[in-house]
Structure formats: structure tokens, C-alpha cells
XYZ file of N, CA, C and O in Angstrom:
804
model
N -80.501 42.214 23.756
C -81.472 41.558 22.704
C -80.382 41.452 21.263
O -80.430 42.516 20.773
N -80.503 40.141 20.990
C -80.027 39.894 19.447
C -80.944 40.344 18.491
O -82.475 39.579 18.616
N -80.800 40.821 17.579
C -81.448 40.744 16.288
C -81.671 39.191 15.661
O -80.839 38.454 15.652
N -83.055 38.765 15.107
C -83.170 37.717 14.487
C -82.462 38.021 13.105
O -83.021 38.719 12.433
N -81.722 36.581 12.937
C -80.877 36.898 11.529
C -81.849 35.956 10.806
O -82.531 34.853 10.815
N -81.950 36.200 9.477
C -82.540 35.433 8.383
C -81.729 34.087 8.009
O -80.470 34.280 8.004
N -82.400 33.045 8.260
C -82.113 31.733 7.918
C -82.553 31.275 6.513
O -83.292 31.519 6.043
N -81.500 30.394 6.029
C -81.828 29.695 4.639
C -81.747 28.451 4.866
O -81.273 27.678 5.485
N -82.320 27.616 3.583
C -82.446 26.365 3.436
C -81.246 25.758 2.844
O -80.399 24.600 3.220
N -80.707 26.526 1.884
C -79.375 26.319 1.405
C -78.580 27.396 1.007
O -79.070 28.635 0.791
N -77.210 27.188 1.230
C -76.150 28.312 0.953
C -75.628 27.782 -0.188
O -74.830 26.937 -0.046
N -74.984 28.421 -0.932
C -73.801 28.279 -1.881
C -72.809 29.307 -2.055
O -72.783 30.564 -2.247
N -71.445 28.549 -1.995
C -70.435 29.346 -1.935
C -69.569 29.038 -3.186
O -69.050 27.813 -3.281
N -69.429 29.943 -4.005
C -68.856 29.487 -5.273
C -68.054 30.810 -5.742
O -67.793 31.955 -6.534
N -66.624 30.911 -4.770
C -65.771 32.360 -5.114
C -64.611 31.761 -5.340
O -64.110 31.200 -6.799
N -63.510 31.857 -4.443
C -62.179 31.740 -5.154
C -61.941 30.291 -4.810
O -62.648 29.503 -4.148
N -61.058 29.760 -5.174
C -60.547 28.001 -5.112
C -59.938 28.063 -3.650
O -59.179 29.342 -3.494
N -60.030 27.166 -3.150
C -58.999 26.909 -1.846
C -57.772 27.328 -1.916
O -57.092 27.656 -0.908
N -57.278 26.702 -2.943
C -55.775 26.553 -3.266
C -55.486 28.002 -4.003
O -54.187 28.357 -4.221
N -56.411 28.959 -4.373
C -55.689 30.390 -4.567
C -54.607 31.089 -3.822
O -54.888 31.358 -2.589
N -53.705 31.796 -4.461
C -52.810 32.522 -3.599
C -53.283 34.061 -3.416
O -52.773 34.870 -3.941
N -54.219 33.817 -2.415
C -54.778 35.457 -2.133
C -55.411 35.279 -0.669
O -56.065 34.070 -0.503
N -55.241 36.113 -0.186
C -55.710 36.336 1.517
C -57.050 35.825 1.295
O -57.283 35.523 2.590
N -57.779 36.542 0.621
C -59.120 36.466 0.827
C -59.860 35.139 0.636
O -60.631 34.536 1.363
N -59.161 34.435 -0.169
C -59.399 32.585 -0.277
C -59.028 32.318 1.298
O -59.932 31.264 1.421
N -57.913 32.343 1.909
C -57.812 31.966 3.314
C -58.731 31.910 4.353
O -59.415 31.175 4.970
N -59.335 33.073 4.348
C -60.746 33.704 4.878
C -61.887 32.691 4.804
O -62.287 32.363 5.533
N -62.096 32.621 3.247
C -63.577 32.124 2.761
C -63.384 30.520 3.530
O -64.212 29.920 3.783
N -62.079 29.837 3.334
C -62.072 28.569 3.769
C -61.451 28.143 5.035
O -61.730 26.997 5.393
N -60.939 28.982 5.795
C -60.422 28.756 7.274
C -60.614 29.751 8.298
O -60.344 29.535 9.371
N -61.362 30.777 8.044
C -61.754 31.751 9.265
C -62.954 31.454 9.959
O -64.011 31.087 9.715
N -62.677 30.794 11.302
C -63.695 30.406 12.258
C -64.714 31.297 12.379
O -65.998 30.774 12.359
N -64.667 32.268 12.272
C -66.072 33.388 12.140
C -66.813 33.317 11.306
O -68.003 33.264 11.071
N -66.020 33.278 9.954
C -66.836 32.991 8.729
C -67.363 32.160 8.860
O -68.759 31.443 8.126
N -66.947 30.553 8.843
C -67.523 29.377 8.562
C -68.668 29.275 9.379
O -69.546 28.401 9.269
N -68.171 29.713 10.839
C -69.439 29.572 11.892
C -70.645 30.256 11.402
O -71.788 29.897 11.532
N -70.443 31.405 10.904
C -71.669 32.371 10.497
C -72.232 31.405 8.954
O -73.681 31.627 9.368
N -71.423 30.719 8.316
C -72.373 29.833 7.458
C -73.257 28.758 8.144
O -74.472 28.690 7.436
N -72.627 28.265 8.975
C -73.627 27.247 9.748
C -74.862 28.004 10.818
O -76.002 27.420 10.448
N -74.542 29.219 10.873
C -75.592 29.809 11.968
C -76.681 30.192 10.743
O -77.796 30.494 11.317
N -76.273 30.479 9.536
C -77.417 31.243 8.484
C -78.282 30.201 8.030
O -79.087 30.466 7.132
N -77.886 29.081 8.052
C -78.676 27.901 7.596
C -79.959 27.307 8.566
O -79.627 27.431 9.925
N -81.046 26.884 8.331
C -82.146 26.437 9.142
C -81.467 25.070 9.661
O -80.495 24.464 9.353
N -82.293 24.409 10.583
C -81.816 23.464 11.233
C -81.809 22.224 10.166
O -81.231 21.352 10.653
N -82.369 21.865 9.454
C -81.999 20.954 7.999
C -81.577 21.374 6.894
O -81.729 21.259 5.911
N -80.535 22.847 6.671
C -80.088 23.190 5.904
C -78.877 22.743 5.289
O -78.286 21.642 6.157
N -78.952 22.925 4.178
C -77.442 22.277 3.269
C -76.546 23.710 2.874
O -76.920 24.366 2.370
N -75.361 23.105 3.246
C -74.183 24.020 2.389
C -73.646 23.368 1.569
O -72.834 22.064 1.507
N -73.178 24.328 0.220
C -72.730 23.695 -1.046
C -71.374 24.482 -1.399
O -71.555 25.766 -1.280
N -70.192 24.137 -1.237
C -68.999 25.054 -1.556
C -68.271 24.306 -2.667
O -68.184 23.237 -2.457
N -67.840 25.552 -3.678
C -66.971 24.634 -4.388
C -65.477 24.748 -3.899
O -65.186 25.574 -3.228
N -65.104 23.397 -4.135
C -63.916 23.308 -3.346
C -62.341 22.796 -4.177
O -61.488 22.160 -3.719
N -62.369 23.263 -5.190
C -61.249 23.122 -6.130
C -61.034 21.952 -7.037
O -62.118 21.175 -7.108
N -60.029 21.716 -7.649
C -59.747 20.957 -8.397
C -59.600 19.482 -7.452
O -59.485 19.384 -6.566
N -59.873 18.536 -8.334
C -59.902 17.004 -7.741
C -58.692 16.337 -7.471
O -57.839 17.104 -8.162
N -58.890 15.584 -6.290
C -57.566 15.139 -5.901
C -57.149 13.880 -6.946
O -57.875 13.167 -7.806
N -55.740 13.637 -7.125
C -55.335 12.350 -7.701
C -55.078 11.345 -7.072
O -54.429 11.600 -5.719
N -54.968 10.180 -7.381
C -54.467 9.085 -6.815
C -52.970 9.365 -5.879
O -53.233 8.737 -4.850
N -52.036 9.765 -6.367
C -50.855 9.893 -5.856
C -51.026 11.519 -5.376
O -49.780 11.708 -4.669
N -51.833 12.294 -4.894
C -51.816 13.366 -4.389
C -51.304 13.218 -3.057
O -51.889 12.420 -2.375
N -51.162 14.187 -2.464
C -50.470 14.026 -0.915
C -51.745 14.634 -0.061
O -52.525 14.888 -0.971
N -51.765 14.155 1.091
C -53.110 14.678 2.020
C -53.215 16.112 1.926
O -52.183 17.009 1.849
N -54.428 16.446 1.776
C -54.784 17.987 1.419
C -54.080 18.629 2.760
O -53.606 19.799 2.131
N -54.290 18.335 3.664
C -53.574 19.029 4.783
C -52.223 19.379 4.844
O -51.319 20.314 5.222
N -51.334 18.317 3.910
C -49.731 18.764 3.552
C -49.502 19.139 2.129
O -48.466 19.234 1.859
N -50.675 19.314 1.277
C -50.394 19.866 -0.216
C -51.056 21.186 -0.146
O -51.046 21.882 0.508
N -51.013 21.411 -1.465
C -51.649 22.876 -1.908
C -53.255 22.977 -1.707
O -53.654 23.885 -1.796
N -53.899 21.968 -1.000
C -55.276 22.370 -0.580
C -55.202 21.975 0.777
O -56.589 21.587 1.209
N -54.538 22.603 1.539
C -54.583 22.760 2.995
C -55.862 23.225 3.484
O -56.469 23.186 4.188
N -56.107 24.396 2.848
C -57.423 25.190 3.142
C -58.575 24.336 3.043
O -59.655 24.542 3.650
N -58.672 23.372 1.914
C -59.807 22.539 1.831
C -59.968 21.744 3.232
O -61.035 21.379 3.558
N -58.790 21.232 3.314
C -58.596 19.993 4.492
C -59.155 21.042 5.765
O -59.922 20.463 6.604
N -58.700 22.110 5.939
C -58.879 23.078 7.204
C -60.366 23.199 7.227
O -61.147 22.992 8.386
N -60.953 23.545 6.053
C -62.617 23.738 5.986
C -63.500 22.466 6.140
O -64.432 22.604 7.136
N -62.920 21.254 5.994
C -63.902 20.009 6.343
C -63.496 20.118 7.837
O -64.653 19.732 8.268
N -62.620 20.133 8.170
C -62.336 19.833 9.829
C -63.238 20.756 10.500
O -63.937 20.357 11.782
N -63.316 22.058 10.144
C -63.921 23.067 10.760
C -65.443 22.734 10.670
O -66.310 23.074 11.507
N -65.679 22.760 9.411
C -67.335 22.264 9.497
C -67.923 21.065 10.508
O -69.264 21.087 10.803
N -66.940 20.085 10.318
C -67.044 18.819 11.378
C -67.236 19.265 12.268
O -68.174 19.001 13.086
N -66.464 20.157 12.693
C -66.153 20.392 14.589
C -67.514 21.491 14.814
O -67.976 21.391 15.816
N -67.817 22.174 13.996
C -69.102 23.232 14.189
C -70.429 22.789 14.383
O -70.983 23.044 15.285
N -70.376 21.580 13.755
C -71.836 20.746 13.890
C -72.505 19.950 12.690
O -73.600 19.347 12.820
N -71.759 20.032 11.293
C -72.486 19.526 10.573
C -72.538 18.326 10.491
O -71.591 17.402 11.012
N -73.560 17.369 10.169
C -73.558 16.055 10.483
C -73.015 14.992 9.523
O -72.663 13.915 9.706
N -72.968 15.460 8.331
C -72.938 14.886 7.501
C -72.007 15.558 6.019
O -72.792 16.458 5.623
N -70.788 15.222 5.401
C -70.252 16.010 4.589
C -69.711 15.204 3.578
O -69.405 14.148 3.721
N -69.922 15.475 2.298
C -69.437 14.604 1.013
C -68.874 15.707 0.132
O -69.177 16.737 -0.208
N -68.149 14.708 -0.984
C -67.407 15.788 -1.938
C -67.637 14.783 -3.251
O -67.494 13.670 -3.310
N -68.062 15.702 -4.230
C -68.490 14.913 -5.524
C -67.340 15.571 -6.726
O -67.144 16.838 -6.279
N -67.360 14.963 -7.635
C -66.549 15.349 -8.694
C -67.512 15.847 -9.807
O -68.289 14.740 -10.162
N -67.110 16.837 -10.552
C -67.871 16.781 -11.840
C -66.996 17.147 -13.176
O -65.747 18.234 -13.048
N -67.197 16.654 -14.100
C -66.227 16.769 -15.222
C -66.284 17.596 -16.454
O -65.369 17.823 -17.426
N -67.863 18.463 -16.711
C -68.300 19.095 -17.333
C -67.883 20.618 -17.079
O -68.479 21.218 -17.823
N -67.172 20.997 -16.291
C -66.692 22.352 -15.980
C -65.862 22.793 -16.990
O -65.991 24.198 -16.685
N -65.254 22.219 -17.575
C -64.219 22.869 -18.667
C -63.015 23.640 -18.178
O -62.753 24.481 -18.621
N -62.644 23.486 -16.884
C -61.672 23.821 -16.418
C -60.320 23.019 -16.884
O -59.345 23.636 -15.964
N -60.526 22.125 -17.434
C -59.390 21.318 -18.092
C -58.942 20.037 -17.029
O -57.941 19.138 -17.128
N -59.541 19.988 -15.800
C -59.713 18.880 -14.624
C -60.992 18.657 -13.932
O -61.727 19.600 -14.016
N -61.284 17.680 -13.554
C -62.282 17.489 -12.710
C -62.238 18.637 -11.388
O -61.288 18.703 -11.004
N -63.493 18.928 -11.337
C -63.653 20.069 -10.343
C -64.485 19.440 -9.126
O -65.451 18.495 -9.336
N -64.486 19.846 -8.015
C -65.188 19.019 -6.940
C -66.074 20.113 -6.071
O -65.842 21.296 -6.120
N -66.980 19.548 -5.649
C -68.526 20.304 -4.776
C -68.213 19.635 -3.558
O -68.324 18.380 -3.511
N -68.406 20.588 -2.301
C -68.557 19.936 -1.104
C -70.057 20.050 -0.716
O -70.516 21.298 -0.878
N -70.639 19.274 -0.221
C -71.985 19.229 0.374
C -71.947 18.812 1.870
O -71.705 17.974 2.359
N -72.476 20.005 2.627
C -72.405 19.744 4.066
C -74.147 19.556 4.551
O -74.420 20.622 4.411
N -74.374 18.741 5.111
C -75.733 18.748 5.796
C -75.837 18.640 7.159
O -75.154 18.206 8.068
N -76.840 19.779 7.806
C -76.771 19.809 9.269
C -77.705 19.029 9.849
O -77.436 18.985 11.162
N -78.287 18.255 9.102
C -79.083 17.124 9.718
C -79.070 15.948 9.376
O -78.979 15.912 7.784
N -79.059 14.696 9.897
C -78.743 13.658 9.386
C -80.025 13.255 8.682
O -79.650 12.589 7.593
N -81.295 13.577 8.637
C -82.290 12.964 7.975
C -82.286 13.540 6.725
O -82.910 12.864 5.849
N -81.796 14.877 6.734
C -82.021 15.508 5.297
C -80.987 14.816 4.440
O -81.349 14.750 3.186
N -79.971 14.190 4.830
C -78.890 13.784 4.183
C -79.427 12.536 3.534
O -78.847 11.947 2.266
N -80.571 11.932 3.742
C -81.052 10.979 3.217
C -81.477 11.007 1.521
O -81.364 10.321 0.737
N -81.743 12.239 1.519
C -81.866 12.727 -0.108
C -80.932 12.678 -0.872
O -80.831 12.313 -2.034
N -79.580 12.563 -0.310
C -78.364 12.433 -1.124
C -78.311 11.150 -1.623
O -77.884 11.084 -2.716
N -78.665 10.368 -0.875
C -78.824 8.581 -1.613
C -80.007 8.328 -1.921
O -80.226 6.897 -2.112
N -80.813 8.990 -2.668
C -81.929 8.443 -3.211
C -81.508 7.653 -4.365
O -80.361 7.933 -5.008
N -82.196 7.087 -4.900
C -82.166 5.865 -6.341
C -82.235 6.918 -7.119
O -82.616 7.753 -7.391
N -81.464 6.314 -8.693
C -81.507 6.876 -9.783
C -83.069 7.161 -10.275
O -83.435 8.272 -10.908
N -83.684 6.242 -10.135
C -85.251 6.464 -10.425
C -85.974 7.480 -9.811
O -86.736 7.992 -10.195
N -85.683 7.407 -8.540
C -86.498 8.645 -7.494
C -85.724 9.816 -8.217
O -86.725 10.611 -8.097
N -84.508 10.050 -8.292
C -84.051 11.409 -8.912
C -84.707 11.661 -10.002
O -85.069 13.081 -10.394
N -85.023 10.769 -11.085
C -85.581 11.020 -12.233
C -87.330 11.431 -12.401
O -87.201 12.499 -12.649
N -87.640 10.816 -11.377
C -88.907 11.259 -11.279
C -89.193 12.495 -10.474
O -90.350 13.363 -10.984
N -88.209 12.880 -9.705
C -88.249 14.061 -8.807
C -88.181 15.073 -9.876
O -88.589 16.149 -10.035
N -87.052 14.995 -11.034
C -87.093 16.053 -11.907
C -88.021 16.138 -12.798
O -88.141 17.397 -13.390
N -88.851 15.236 -13.317
C -89.834 15.355 -14.209
C -91.000 16.324 -13.457
O -91.677 16.782 -13.948
N -91.103 15.746 -12.325
C -91.977 16.699 -11.684
C -91.828 18.377 -11.460
O -92.680 18.995 -11.208
N -90.467 18.438 -11.113
C -90.128 19.701 -10.701
C -89.446 20.803 -11.925
O -89.359 22.127 -11.978
N -89.000 20.107 -13.135
C -88.230 20.862 -14.368
C -89.196 20.838 -15.571
O -89.633 19.559 -15.823
N -89.630 21.888 -15.922
C -90.564 21.759 -17.561
C -89.682 21.056 -18.502
O -88.671 21.705 -18.722
N -90.025 20.267 -19.289
C -89.476 19.385 -20.512
C -89.202 20.661 -21.491
O -90.146 21.455 -21.455
N -88.481 20.709 -22.593
C -88.533 21.170 -23.470
C -89.867 20.776 -24.615
O -90.394 19.923 -24.237
N -89.718 21.828 -25.688
C -90.828 21.391 -26.686
C -91.041 20.238 -27.034
O -92.171 19.664 -27.247
N -89.945 19.483 -27.371
C -89.750 18.213 -28.088
C -89.891 17.200 -26.859
O -90.079 15.928 -27.220
N -90.394 17.426 -25.676
C -90.687 16.383 -24.451
C -89.240 16.075 -23.780
O -89.160 15.308 -23.080
N -88.252 16.453 -24.440
C -86.776 16.209 -23.650
C -86.513 16.929 -22.584
O -86.955 17.880 -22.077
N -85.813 16.404 -21.597
C -85.250 17.342 -20.342
C -84.396 18.218 -21.150
O -83.978 18.536 -21.961
N -84.566 19.334 -19.998
C -84.107 20.700 -20.550
C -82.442 20.628 -19.531
O -81.740 21.555 -19.831
N -81.990 19.559 -19.022
C -80.702 19.343 -18.283
C -79.955 18.815 -19.122
O -80.175 17.984 -20.076
N -78.581 18.994 -19.394
C -78.005 18.861 -20.068
C -76.888 17.780 -19.575
O -76.251 16.827 -20.024
N -76.654 17.821 -18.234
C -75.367 17.263 -17.521
C -75.895 16.808 -16.092
O -75.138 16.283 -15.282
N -77.055 16.271 -16.092
C -77.704 15.895 -14.822
C -79.032 15.078 -15.144
O -79.633 15.312 -15.927
N -78.800 13.908 -14.272
C -79.791 12.949 -14.432
C -79.741 12.052 -13.006
O -78.621 11.996 -12.273
N -80.564 11.116 -13.061
C -80.656 9.927 -12.077
C -79.232 9.181 -12.208
O -78.554 9.120 -11.045
N -78.405 8.930 -12.860
C -77.349 8.242 -13.301
C -75.984 9.023 -12.852
O -75.285 8.690 -12.137
N -76.069 10.330 -13.009
C -75.443 11.403 -12.893
C -75.111 11.621 -11.433
O -74.122 11.473 -10.407
N -76.710 11.658 -10.555
C -76.464 11.741 -8.883
C -75.910 10.664 -8.335
O -75.415 10.282 -7.455
N -76.221 9.057 -9.048
C -75.469 8.165 -8.534
C -74.040 8.180 -8.359
O -73.340 7.654 -7.311
N -73.707 8.713 -9.545
C -72.026 9.010 -9.601
C -71.448 9.610 -8.434
O -70.256 9.581 -8.040
N -72.398 10.876 -8.261
C -71.926 11.910 -7.329
C -71.511 11.313 -5.850
O -71.323 11.343 -4.909
N -72.659 10.292 -5.631
C -72.813 9.362 -4.186
C -71.859 8.566 -3.729
O -71.287 8.349 -2.805
N -70.757 8.319 -4.957
C -69.614 7.626 -4.360
C -68.049 8.543 -4.584
O -68.095 8.620 -6.149
N -67.737 8.820 -3.863
C -66.435 9.703 -3.949
C -65.369 8.629 -4.646
O -65.422 7.599 -4.681
N -64.520 9.409 -5.503
C -63.313 8.578 -5.895
C -62.279 8.016 -5.126
O -62.205 8.631 -3.797
N -61.986 6.828 -5.812
C -60.484 6.368 -4.870
C -59.468 7.202 -4.568
O -58.777 7.324 -3.270
N -59.086 8.459 -5.260
C -58.286 9.078 -5.084
C -58.663 10.089 -3.940
O -57.792 10.331 -3.167
N -60.147 10.446 -3.619
C -60.196 11.036 -2.450
C -60.398 10.177 -1.089
O -59.963 10.360 0.050
N -60.372 8.931 -1.396
C -60.351 7.854 -0.278
C -58.797 8.149 0.220
O -58.617 7.824 1.295
N -57.786 7.571 -0.772
C -56.212 7.427 -0.714
C -56.021 8.950 0.071
O -55.511 8.748 0.817
N -56.531 10.089 -0.547
C -56.192 11.282 0.024
C -56.286 11.354 1.510
O -55.607 11.627 2.297
N -57.856 11.235 1.733
C -58.288 10.999 3.199
C -57.237 9.997 4.047
O -57.100 10.412 5.244
N -56.790 8.715 3.488
C -56.136 8.169 4.450
C -54.835 8.255 4.773
O -54.002 7.780 5.386
N -54.352 9.501 3.913
C -52.882 9.670 4.127
C -52.621 10.851 5.280
O -51.600 11.493 5.318
N -53.577 11.435 5.963
C -53.608 12.259 6.815
C -52.387 11.569 8.157
O -52.643 10.629 8.179
N -51.897 12.556 8.653
C -51.106 12.576 9.551
C -51.799 11.488 10.764
O -51.099 10.462 11.207
N -52.918 11.733 11.414
C -53.597 10.953 12.459
C -54.741 10.222 11.450
O -55.864 10.718 10.884
N -54.071 9.386 10.825
C -54.907 8.158 10.021
C -56.243 7.866 11.140
O -56.158 7.495 11.697
N -57.374 8.248 10.203
C -58.825 7.899 10.856
C -58.654 6.309 10.762
O -58.125 5.477 10.187
N -59.524 5.923 11.877
C -59.451 4.408 12.242
C -60.166 3.706 11.121
O -59.569 2.527 10.919
N -60.778 3.998 10.238
C -61.704 3.242 9.077
C -60.680 3.136 8.170
O -60.999 2.512 6.944
N -59.340 3.856 8.242
C -58.505 3.661 6.875
C -57.324 2.351 7.339
O -56.796 1.970 6.445
N -57.943 1.508 8.470
C -57.306 0.427 8.443
C -57.465 -0.417 7.337
O -58.428 -0.489 6.820
N -56.280 -1.279 6.912
C -56.723 -2.272 5.695
C -57.360 -3.226 6.070
O -58.385 -3.502 4.949
N -57.886 -3.663 7.068
C -59.017 -4.755 7.199
C -60.057 -4.247 6.776
O -61.349 -4.818 6.831
N -60.376 -2.989 7.009
C -61.738 -2.122 6.820
C -61.669 -1.745 5.040
O -62.711 -2.344 4.738
N -60.562 -1.286 4.771
C -60.729 -1.115 3.160
C -60.591 -2.168 2.152
O -60.904 -2.192 1.104
N -59.632 -2.970 2.708
C -59.842 -4.077 1.779
C -59.690 -5.697 2.343
O -59.313 -6.588 2.486
N -60.695 -5.420 3.055
C -61.258 -6.738 3.956
C -61.713 -7.761 2.898
O -62.127 -7.534 2.152
N -62.076 -8.917 3.639
C -62.952 -9.975 2.940
C -64.355 -9.896 2.933
O -64.896 -11.174 2.429
N -64.827 -8.864 3.264
C -66.452 -8.921 3.224
C -66.826 -9.126 4.614
O -68.239 -8.784 4.656
N -66.202 -9.378 5.451
C -66.662 -9.619 7.209
C -67.038 -8.202 7.362
O -66.286 -7.434 7.054
N -68.337 -8.317 8.365
C -68.441 -6.867 8.806
C -67.540 -6.374 9.662
O -66.919 -7.417 10.715
N -67.090 -5.365 9.719
C -65.912 -4.576 10.563
C -66.473 -3.517 11.249
O -67.244 -2.650 10.773
N -66.413 -3.419 12.428
C -66.874 -2.365 13.746
C -65.738 -1.329 13.305
O -64.786 -1.200 14.739
N -65.613 -0.487 12.497
C -64.820 0.510 12.653
C -65.713 2.110 12.878
O -66.649 2.395 12.403
N -65.124 2.767 13.768
C -65.520 4.217 14.308
C -65.482 4.989 13.199
O -64.456 4.966 12.960
N -66.268 5.718 12.782
C -66.174 6.774 11.809
C -65.617 7.899 12.595
O -65.989 8.365 13.574
N -64.704 8.555 12.176
C -63.693 9.772 12.585
C -64.418 10.894 12.601
O -64.352 11.937 13.611
N -65.015 11.293 11.459
C -65.853 12.476 11.386
C -66.634 12.576 10.670
O -67.346 11.523 10.127
N -67.550 13.601 10.250
C -68.990 13.749 9.307
C -68.233 13.277 7.883
O -69.201 13.125 6.966
N -67.155 13.465 7.699
C -66.765 13.354 6.242
C -65.606 12.084 6.494
O -64.676 11.978 6.854
N -66.243 11.080 5.544
C -65.258 9.708 5.495
C -65.643 9.341 4.142
O -66.558 8.510 3.984
N -64.560 9.266 2.827
C -65.087 8.904 1.849
C -64.781 7.043 2.037
O -65.422 6.606 1.151
N -64.060 6.729 2.776
C -63.830 5.494 3.019
C -65.580 4.950 3.347
O -65.685 3.635 2.919
N -66.088 5.524 4.328
C -67.446 4.916 4.693
C -68.286 4.866 3.418
O -69.059 4.105 3.025
N -68.282 6.059 2.614
C -69.186 6.232 1.620
C -68.801 5.224 0.684
O -69.740 4.610 -0.216
N -67.578 4.718 0.182
C -67.175 3.898 -0.968
C -67.467 2.550 -0.355
O -67.777 1.651 -1.101
N -67.693 2.268 0.973
C -67.261 0.633 1.387
C -68.549 0.395 1.896
O -69.029 -0.910 1.966
N -69.251 1.414 2.774
C -70.258 0.762 3.552
C -71.519 1.556 3.138
O -72.742 1.368 3.916
N -71.479 2.857 2.780
C -73.097 3.892 2.430
C -73.897 2.929 1.440
O -73.399 2.008 0.830
């Protein structure tokens, strides 16, 4: 008989960077047992949040071939384990000298609909859930509806990086990325596709 493990709605992992030269970093981002335990520790509609290091640049090598191989490995493992939707966004207010990135993985497709809420809906939700300051202003310095909208659109650098994989995803075909606006039926290769997010979401 197995012990019943407590499950969580949200898990946040913010420890070492995926490219840190440390054996523990490799475990955090590439160990099958550990990554699977994150999935199992979430409720059926749970959300995983992971700090995944410095943002890609337009001319960066594919993560799988560069210094962020561990980031690439983790994304593929999360997809294989069963997460239905995976997103990466950039944040420039981290004071690290470069934009930093965060990965969001949704265990349930329905839950990820909240990721695509409109700026107005986000503002309304914030006003309902967060107490204002004494002068009536928001207590948040770096987040509002417009910021959330920017998170929904991955950077061109991440799209280019994604399409530099050795096994190029089908949606990376030029007719899909740089087409004339006609509908293209491209099968999405995985739960993570910045191409689809930038062009079709």
C-alpha cells in the first residue's frame, strides 16, 4: 500500500541556474526521478514554475547544443512526462545584468487559458486580490495587465533558438513562420512551441 502524498496547486523551483557548473544543477534540471516527482506532486490542474536562467539572444545556439543544454533537456522531459502546455517568458527587472527567464508548465489545458487573459481581466483580478497602498495605488512595482500581455509573447530569440534544434520541428518551416497570412496546418511538435505562441496563439 502506497502512502498518500500531499499534492500542490503550484510548485516554484528557483535554485541554481540550469547552466551552473555544479552537479546539483544537473540533477535539478535533468534527473528523470526528480522531474517526475514535480509532476506527481501537482494536482491534476497544477502549475509548475521554474527559473531557467538567462534569456537567449537572437544569435544563440540551440539550447541543446549550447550552454543551456540542461534547460533544453528539462523542457523535453516535462513534455514527455505529460505537461500539456509549456511557456517561457523574460523578465528584465531582475537586476542580473541581462533578462532572466521563467518557465511555466500547465498540467491541464483548461488551466492554461488563464495564461492568455486580457490585460483588462488581469487588472481586474489584481484589484480584487491585492490590497492597494494608502494612497490608493497598486502595491506591485513591476507587474500589471500590460506586463502579463508581454509575458504571453515569447521573444523572437526563443523562437529562433527553438528552430535551430537538430530535429527541426515541423512548425519551423518558413511557410509557417514567414507565410503570407494564409492558414497553414502545421502539427505542433510538443507542449512547448514559441513558434505557435508568436504566430498563432
